[in-house]
XYZ file of C-alpha atoms in Angstrom:
167
model
C 24.431 -0.931 -101.010
C 21.872 -1.559 -98.299
C 24.441 -3.001 -95.814
C 26.624 0.049 -96.363
C 23.769 2.438 -95.471
C 22.912 0.512 -92.322
C 26.606 0.511 -91.408
C 26.709 4.307 -91.667
C 23.516 4.568 -89.615
C 24.950 2.303 -86.912
C 28.154 4.346 -86.956
C 26.152 7.564 -86.605
C 24.079 6.138 -83.742
C 27.204 4.933 -81.982
C 28.827 8.346 -82.423
C 25.791 10.117 -80.953
C 25.609 7.618 -78.077
C 29.338 8.058 -77.373
C 28.980 11.845 -77.379
C 26.037 11.543 -74.966
C 28.059 9.323 -72.597
C 30.993 11.740 -72.694
C 28.623 14.640 -72.002
C 27.011 12.807 -69.068
C 30.375 11.954 -67.525
C 31.529 15.559 -68.010
C 28.388 16.820 -66.226
C 29.076 14.453 -63.313
C 32.642 15.752 -63.148
C 31.418 19.353 -63.144
C 28.935 18.607 -60.356
C 31.837 17.431 -58.156
C 33.889 20.578 -58.724
C 31.886 22.648 -56.222
C 31.941 20.028 -53.470
C 34.080 20.500 -50.394
C 37.000 18.122 -49.826
C 36.152 15.085 -47.732
C 39.619 14.283 -46.467
C 41.147 15.974 -43.455
C 44.806 16.358 -42.478
C 44.548 13.956 -39.540
C 47.144 14.846 -36.959
C 46.455 18.558 -37.399
C 42.713 18.349 -37.995
C 40.364 16.065 -36.098
C 36.687 15.375 -36.505
C 34.422 16.089 -33.578
C 32.695 12.813 -32.842
C 28.939 12.476 -32.703
C 27.025 12.276 -29.452
C 26.432 8.524 -29.802
C 30.046 7.695 -30.712
C 31.349 4.536 -29.054
C 34.958 5.171 -28.078
C 37.074 4.016 -25.149
C 35.139 2.915 -22.067
C 35.335 5.053 -18.915
C 34.977 3.218 -15.583
C 34.005 4.659 -12.189
C 35.403 2.353 -9.518
C 33.257 3.700 -6.656
C 29.957 2.987 -8.408
C 30.706 -0.629 -9.365
C 28.967 -3.307 -7.275
C 30.806 -6.251 -8.939
C 27.574 -7.745 -10.285
C 29.363 -8.975 -13.454
C 26.460 -8.044 -15.733
C 29.002 -6.472 -18.088
C 30.789 -9.818 -18.423
C 27.550 -11.709 -19.084
C 26.286 -9.352 -21.807
C 29.658 -9.016 -23.541
C 29.672 -11.136 -26.734
C 33.309 -12.085 -26.101
C 33.306 -12.204 -22.252
C 35.921 -9.475 -22.171
C 35.780 -7.490 -18.905
C 37.777 -9.111 -16.107
C 36.124 -8.516 -12.735
C 37.959 -9.653 -9.597
C 36.001 -9.363 -6.368
C 35.990 -10.688 -2.837
C 32.937 -11.523 -0.747
C 32.898 -9.588 2.506
C 31.403 -12.093 4.954
C 30.558 -9.588 7.660
C 28.315 -7.440 5.416
C 27.480 -10.112 2.805
C 28.456 -7.895 -0.130
C 31.009 -8.154 -2.889
C 34.017 -5.867 -2.778
C 35.602 -5.042 -6.117
C 39.332 -5.728 -6.230
C 40.241 -5.297 -9.887
C 38.495 -4.409 -13.138
C 40.188 -4.508 -16.538
C 39.312 -4.448 -20.235
C 41.623 -5.366 -23.101
C 40.883 -2.896 -25.917
C 42.931 -4.990 -28.322
C 40.078 -7.515 -28.232
C 37.093 -5.237 -27.462
C 34.653 -4.752 -30.349
C 33.163 -1.552 -28.840
C 29.607 -2.863 -29.046
C 28.487 -0.915 -25.978
C 26.510 -3.743 -24.349
C 28.434 -3.422 -21.087
C 27.611 0.289 -20.894
C 23.965 -0.214 -21.795
C 23.236 -2.988 -19.289
C 25.282 -1.744 -16.311
C 22.769 -1.283 -13.446
C 24.818 1.391 -11.638
C 26.005 3.309 -14.736
C 29.627 2.971 -13.715
C 30.607 2.402 -17.363
C 30.317 5.021 -20.094
C 31.614 5.485 -23.617
C 34.016 8.361 -24.221
C 34.968 10.170 -27.410
C 38.534 8.844 -27.322
C 39.430 6.795 -30.383
C 43.213 7.113 -30.552
C 44.225 3.870 -28.861
C 47.021 2.770 -31.186
C 50.229 1.503 -29.600
C 53.285 -0.450 -30.669
C 52.752 -3.089 -27.987
C 49.365 -4.808 -27.796
C 49.776 -5.409 -24.068
C 49.462 -1.657 -23.501
C 45.827 -1.929 -24.620
C 44.934 -3.899 -21.481
C 43.511 -1.141 -19.266
C 43.041 -1.670 -15.524
C 40.635 0.298 -13.327
C 43.110 3.168 -12.948
C 43.602 3.618 -16.693
C 39.868 3.170 -17.316
C 39.112 5.844 -14.732
C 41.049 8.554 -16.564
C 38.902 10.919 -18.575
C 40.158 11.636 -22.102
C 41.534 15.044 -23.001
C 39.207 17.221 -25.040
C 40.419 18.260 -28.468
C 38.087 21.251 -28.553
C 40.260 23.370 -26.245
C 43.529 22.449 -27.971
C 44.621 25.336 -30.197
C 47.235 23.292 -32.046
C 44.535 21.044 -33.486
C 41.848 22.334 -35.810
C 38.572 20.586 -35.076
C 36.302 19.889 -38.014
C 32.622 19.760 -37.175
C 31.205 18.860 -40.557
C 32.939 19.490 -43.868
C 29.753 20.781 -45.533
C 29.418 23.646 -43.025
C 32.936 25.022 -43.474
C 34.114 27.249 -46.274
C 36.726 26.000 -48.665
C 40.203 27.263 -47.907
């Protein structure tokens, strides 16, 4: 008879423990009911990037002195700098500057170490294309500033999902 009593006690303890686990999981589920949705409808809603966001690199051709510091600090030696030495003034003249964003890891070292601040990070992150060769930007493409999504009325910008009311 003793094993039967301990069996009932174990069954009772297991039942209480199971009910406690179900109650705890139900409380966790209820705590998530009042949370705002995390997902956004991407093409129609876009997140406003933070101030320190590292997007596409913007290049100012007139400021560059062709010192190649950006190439030396890049972990993958990515920027291609073509220059010509002007013998009469003993200075380098920049001919071409290009970055392949298909290879770039967006570390920001080139922007940080540039002595003339001719490189800067933009908020542009939509660089997808069907042809990877289109990701090789020359100085003209790098010089274009990205369009701001804040002024576009067809796109709803989402600042932070916790600050907005649920729809």
